[in-house]
CSV table of C-alpha atoms in Angstrom, one decimal:
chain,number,residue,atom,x,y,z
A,1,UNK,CA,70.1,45.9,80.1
A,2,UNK,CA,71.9,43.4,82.4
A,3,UNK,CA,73.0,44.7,85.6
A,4,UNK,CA,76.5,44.1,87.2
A,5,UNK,CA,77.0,40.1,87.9
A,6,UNK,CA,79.0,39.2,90.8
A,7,UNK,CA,80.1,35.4,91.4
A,8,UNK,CA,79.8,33.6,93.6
A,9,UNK,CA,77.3,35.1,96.0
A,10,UNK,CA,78.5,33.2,98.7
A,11,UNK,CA,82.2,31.8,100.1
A,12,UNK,CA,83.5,30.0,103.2
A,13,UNK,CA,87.1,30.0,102.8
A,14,UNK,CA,89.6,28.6,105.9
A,15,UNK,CA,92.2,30.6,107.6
A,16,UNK,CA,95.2,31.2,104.9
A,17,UNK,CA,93.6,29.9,101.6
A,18,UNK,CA,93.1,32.0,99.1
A,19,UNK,CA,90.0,33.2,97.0
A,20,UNK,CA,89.1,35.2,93.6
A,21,UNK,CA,85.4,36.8,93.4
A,22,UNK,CA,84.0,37.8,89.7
A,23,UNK,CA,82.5,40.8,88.4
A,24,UNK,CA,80.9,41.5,85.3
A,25,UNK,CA,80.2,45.2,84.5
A,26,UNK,CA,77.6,46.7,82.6
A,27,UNK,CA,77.8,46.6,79.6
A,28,UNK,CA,80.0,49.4,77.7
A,29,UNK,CA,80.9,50.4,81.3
A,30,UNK,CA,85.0,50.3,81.1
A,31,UNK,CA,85.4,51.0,85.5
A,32,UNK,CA,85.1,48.8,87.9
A,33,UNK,CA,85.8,49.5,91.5
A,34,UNK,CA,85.8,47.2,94.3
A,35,UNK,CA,84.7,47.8,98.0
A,36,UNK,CA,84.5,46.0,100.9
A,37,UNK,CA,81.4,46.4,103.3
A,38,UNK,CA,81.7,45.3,106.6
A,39,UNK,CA,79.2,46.6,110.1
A,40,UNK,CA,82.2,48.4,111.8
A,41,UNK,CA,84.0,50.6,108.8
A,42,UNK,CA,81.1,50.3,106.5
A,43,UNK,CA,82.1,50.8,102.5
A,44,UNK,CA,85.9,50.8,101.7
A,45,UNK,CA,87.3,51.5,98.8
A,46,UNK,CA,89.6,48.5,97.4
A,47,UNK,CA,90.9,49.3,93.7
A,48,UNK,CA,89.3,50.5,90.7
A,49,UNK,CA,90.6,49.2,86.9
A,50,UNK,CA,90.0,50.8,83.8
A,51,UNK,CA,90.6,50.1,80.0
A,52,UNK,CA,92.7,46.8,82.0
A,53,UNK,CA,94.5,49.2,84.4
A,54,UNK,CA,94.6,49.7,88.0
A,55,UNK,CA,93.9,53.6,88.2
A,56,UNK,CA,93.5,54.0,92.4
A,57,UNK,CA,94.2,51.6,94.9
A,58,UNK,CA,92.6,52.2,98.4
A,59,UNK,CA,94.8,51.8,101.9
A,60,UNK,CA,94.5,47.5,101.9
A,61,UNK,CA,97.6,45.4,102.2
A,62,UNK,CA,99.3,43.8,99.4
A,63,UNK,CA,97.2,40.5,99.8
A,64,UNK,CA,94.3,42.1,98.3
A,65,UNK,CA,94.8,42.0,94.5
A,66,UNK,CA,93.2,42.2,91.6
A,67,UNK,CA,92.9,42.3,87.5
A,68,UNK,CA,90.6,43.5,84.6
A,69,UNK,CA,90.4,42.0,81.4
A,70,UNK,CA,89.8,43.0,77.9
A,71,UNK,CA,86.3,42.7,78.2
A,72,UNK,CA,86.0,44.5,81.4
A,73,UNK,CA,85.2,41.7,83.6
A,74,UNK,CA,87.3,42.5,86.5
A,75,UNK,CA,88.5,39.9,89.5
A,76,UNK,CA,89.8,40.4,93.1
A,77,UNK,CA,92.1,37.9,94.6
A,78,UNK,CA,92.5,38.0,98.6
A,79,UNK,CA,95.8,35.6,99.5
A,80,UNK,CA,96.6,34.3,102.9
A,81,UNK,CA,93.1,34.8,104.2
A,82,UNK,CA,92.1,36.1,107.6
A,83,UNK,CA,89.6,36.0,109.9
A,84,UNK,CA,89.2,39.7,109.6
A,85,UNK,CA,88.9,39.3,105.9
A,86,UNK,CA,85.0,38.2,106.4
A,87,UNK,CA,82.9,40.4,104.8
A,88,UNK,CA,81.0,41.7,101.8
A,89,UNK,CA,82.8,42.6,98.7
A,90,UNK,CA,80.7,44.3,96.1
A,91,UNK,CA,82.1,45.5,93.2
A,92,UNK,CA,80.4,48.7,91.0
A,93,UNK,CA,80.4,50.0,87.4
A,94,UNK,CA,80.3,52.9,85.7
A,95,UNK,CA,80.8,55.5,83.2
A,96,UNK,CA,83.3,58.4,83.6
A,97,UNK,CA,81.4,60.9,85.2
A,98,UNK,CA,80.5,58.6,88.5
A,99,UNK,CA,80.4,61.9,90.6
A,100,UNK,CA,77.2,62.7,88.9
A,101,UNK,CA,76.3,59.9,87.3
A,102,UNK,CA,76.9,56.9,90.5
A,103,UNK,CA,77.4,53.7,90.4
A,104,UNK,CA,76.0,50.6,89.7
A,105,UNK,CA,76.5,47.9,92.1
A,106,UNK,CA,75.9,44.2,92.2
A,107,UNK,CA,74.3,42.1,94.8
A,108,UNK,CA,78.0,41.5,96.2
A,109,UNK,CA,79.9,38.0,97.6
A,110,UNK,CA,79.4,37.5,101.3
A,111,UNK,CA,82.6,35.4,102.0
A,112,UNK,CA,83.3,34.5,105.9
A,113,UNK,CA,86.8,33.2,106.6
A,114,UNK,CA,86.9,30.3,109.1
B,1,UNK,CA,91.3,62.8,104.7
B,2,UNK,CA,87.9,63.4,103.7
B,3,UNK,CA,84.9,62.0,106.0
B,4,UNK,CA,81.2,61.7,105.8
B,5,UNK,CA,79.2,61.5,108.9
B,6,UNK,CA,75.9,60.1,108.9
B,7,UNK,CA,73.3,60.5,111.7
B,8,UNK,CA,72.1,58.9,113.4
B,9,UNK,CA,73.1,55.4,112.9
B,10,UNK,CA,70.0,53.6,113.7
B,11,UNK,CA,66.2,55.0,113.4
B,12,UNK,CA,63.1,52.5,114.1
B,13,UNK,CA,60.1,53.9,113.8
B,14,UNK,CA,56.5,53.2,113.2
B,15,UNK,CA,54.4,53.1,109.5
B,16,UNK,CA,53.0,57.0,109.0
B,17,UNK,CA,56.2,58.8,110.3
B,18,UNK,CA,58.6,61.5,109.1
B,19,UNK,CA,62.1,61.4,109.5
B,20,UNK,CA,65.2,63.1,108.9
B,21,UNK,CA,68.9,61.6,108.1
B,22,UNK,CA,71.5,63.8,108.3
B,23,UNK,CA,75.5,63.7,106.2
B,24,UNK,CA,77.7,65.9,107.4
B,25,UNK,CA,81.5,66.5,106.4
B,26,UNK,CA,84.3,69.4,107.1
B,27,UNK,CA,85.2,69.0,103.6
B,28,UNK,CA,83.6,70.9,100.6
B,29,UNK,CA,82.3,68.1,97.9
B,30,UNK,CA,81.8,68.9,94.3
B,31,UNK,CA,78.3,66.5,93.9
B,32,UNK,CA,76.9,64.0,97.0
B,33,UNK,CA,74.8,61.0,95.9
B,34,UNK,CA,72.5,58.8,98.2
B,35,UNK,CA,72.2,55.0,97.9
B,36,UNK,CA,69.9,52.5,99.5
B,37,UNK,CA,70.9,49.1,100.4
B,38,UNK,CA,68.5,46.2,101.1
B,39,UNK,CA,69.7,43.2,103.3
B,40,UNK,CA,71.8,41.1,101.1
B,41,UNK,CA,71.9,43.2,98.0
B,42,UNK,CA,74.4,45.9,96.7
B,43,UNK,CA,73.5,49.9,97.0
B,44,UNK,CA,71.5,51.1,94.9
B,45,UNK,CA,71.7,54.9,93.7
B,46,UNK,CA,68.6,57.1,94.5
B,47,UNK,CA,69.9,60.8,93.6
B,48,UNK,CA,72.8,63.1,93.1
B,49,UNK,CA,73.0,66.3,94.5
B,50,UNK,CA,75.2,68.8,92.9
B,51,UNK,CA,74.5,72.9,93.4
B,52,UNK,CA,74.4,73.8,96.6
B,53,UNK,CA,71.3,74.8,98.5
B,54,UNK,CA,69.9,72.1,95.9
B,55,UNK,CA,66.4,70.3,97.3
B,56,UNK,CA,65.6,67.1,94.4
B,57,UNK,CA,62.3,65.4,95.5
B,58,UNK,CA,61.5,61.5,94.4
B,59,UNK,CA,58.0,61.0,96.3
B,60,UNK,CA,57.9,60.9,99.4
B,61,UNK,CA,61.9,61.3,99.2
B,62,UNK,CA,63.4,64.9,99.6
B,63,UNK,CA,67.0,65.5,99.3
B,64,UNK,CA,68.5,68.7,100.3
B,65,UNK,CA,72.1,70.1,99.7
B,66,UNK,CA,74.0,72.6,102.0
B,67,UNK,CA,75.0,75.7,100.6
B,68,UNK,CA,78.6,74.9,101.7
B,69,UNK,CA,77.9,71.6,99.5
B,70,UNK,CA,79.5,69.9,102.8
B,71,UNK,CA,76.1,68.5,104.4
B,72,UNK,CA,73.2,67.1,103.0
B,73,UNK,CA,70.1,66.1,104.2
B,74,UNK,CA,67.2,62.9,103.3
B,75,UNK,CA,64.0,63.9,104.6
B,76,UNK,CA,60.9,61.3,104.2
B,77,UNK,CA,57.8,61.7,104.7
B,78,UNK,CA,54.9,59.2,105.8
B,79,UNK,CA,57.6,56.1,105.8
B,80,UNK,CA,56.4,52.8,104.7
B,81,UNK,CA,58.1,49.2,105.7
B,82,UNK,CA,59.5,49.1,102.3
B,83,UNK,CA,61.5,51.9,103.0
B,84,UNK,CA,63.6,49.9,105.2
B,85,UNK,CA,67.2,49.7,104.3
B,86,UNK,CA,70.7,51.3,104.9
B,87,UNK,CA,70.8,54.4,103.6
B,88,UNK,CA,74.6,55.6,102.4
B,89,UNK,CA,75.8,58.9,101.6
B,90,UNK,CA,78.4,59.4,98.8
B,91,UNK,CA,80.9,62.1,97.9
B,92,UNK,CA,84.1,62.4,95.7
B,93,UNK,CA,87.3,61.7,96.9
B,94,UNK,CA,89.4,64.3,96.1
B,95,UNK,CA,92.2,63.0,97.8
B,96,UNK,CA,94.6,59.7,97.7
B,97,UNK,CA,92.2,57.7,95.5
B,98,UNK,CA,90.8,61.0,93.5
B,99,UNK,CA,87.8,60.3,91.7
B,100,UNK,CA,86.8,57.1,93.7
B,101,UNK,CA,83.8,57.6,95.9
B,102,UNK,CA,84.1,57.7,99.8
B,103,UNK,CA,81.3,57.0,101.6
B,104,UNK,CA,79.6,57.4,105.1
B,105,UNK,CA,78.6,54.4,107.2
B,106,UNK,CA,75.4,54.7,106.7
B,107,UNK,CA,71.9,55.2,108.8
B,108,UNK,CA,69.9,51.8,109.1
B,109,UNK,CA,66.6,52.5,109.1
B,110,UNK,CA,63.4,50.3,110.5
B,111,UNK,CA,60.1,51.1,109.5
B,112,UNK,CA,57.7,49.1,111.4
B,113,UNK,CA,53.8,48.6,110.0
């Protein structure tokens, strides 16, 4: 069973460009949630999309985005990039019950903005 | 807003050892999970914890929920290098982004051979 594919593993991006990471659930997993990792705040939650529709959002600004498409293949989008953006974004899949049942992550994009 | 506290934040400690990580919250939690995360790599879930005063054991692993259900505890015993990692506690948020999981910032642990 393939695990959750996240493209690509690595990005160096430049002060005010723009960048979309890739995520490719489990299969038959319909949720996919996004959080960004960094050493000071740890794990924060981003977004989460089901069924192609954004069901939470987590306390980011409005240049954090993101989509999920029929297949369940989700994206992120992260506009006007800053330094502070650097970090690792890993996104997670899983069934309905995730408060028993967990997560599955992937191995995450480590993008550093310049 | 709900928190989980980890402790501590950093253990190193030598091959053969025991050691205890600690999650703590003010908030009552339905289920707590624990993840493992190697260098470079995503977190990895290694148990959920559910009824309180629950103790679920994998090896050398023992996990242990309070009967509050708002701490838990990761005991090992005998640590090995490959237990090296960040070690994340998990909980349900059952607040602004209800459903999501809100996790601590983990305890970074060094097991040295």
């Amino acid at each position: 069973k393939a695990g959750v594919t996240q493209t690509p593993r690595y990005l160096i991006k430049t002060r005010g460009q723009q960048v979309t990471l890739s995520c490719s659930p489990i299969s038959g997993h319909r949720s996919v949630s996004w959080y960004q990792q960094t050493p000071g705040q740890g794990l924060q939650f981003l977004f989460e999309y089901f069924s192609e529709t954004q069901r939470n959002k987590g306390n980011f600004p409005g240049r954090f985005s993101g989509r999920q498409f029929s297949n369940s293949r989700s994206e992120m989008n992260v506009s006007t990039l800053e330094l502070g953006d650097s970090a690792l974004y890993l996104c997670a899949s899983s069934q309905i019950d995730r408060s028993v049942n967990g997560y599955t992550f992937g191995s995450g994009t480590r993008l550093t903005v310049v | 807003t709900q928190l989980l506290e980890q402790s501590p934040q950093f253990l190193s400690i030598q091959e053969g050892e025991n050691l205890t990580v600690y999650c703590n919250s003010s908030s009552v939690f339905s289920s707590l999970q624990w993840y493992r995360q190697e260098p470079g790599e995503g977190p990895v879930l290694l148990v959920t914890v559910v009824t309180g005063g629950e103790v679920k054991k994998l090896k050398r692993l023992t996990f242990q929920f309070g009967d509050a259900r708002k701490d838990s505890s990761l005991h090992i015993t005998a640590a090995q290098p490959g237990d090296t990692g960040l070690y994340l506690c998990a909980g349900e948020d059952n607040g602004g982004s209800q459903g999501n999981l809100i996790f601590g910032k983990g305890t970074k642990l060094s097991v040295k051979p």
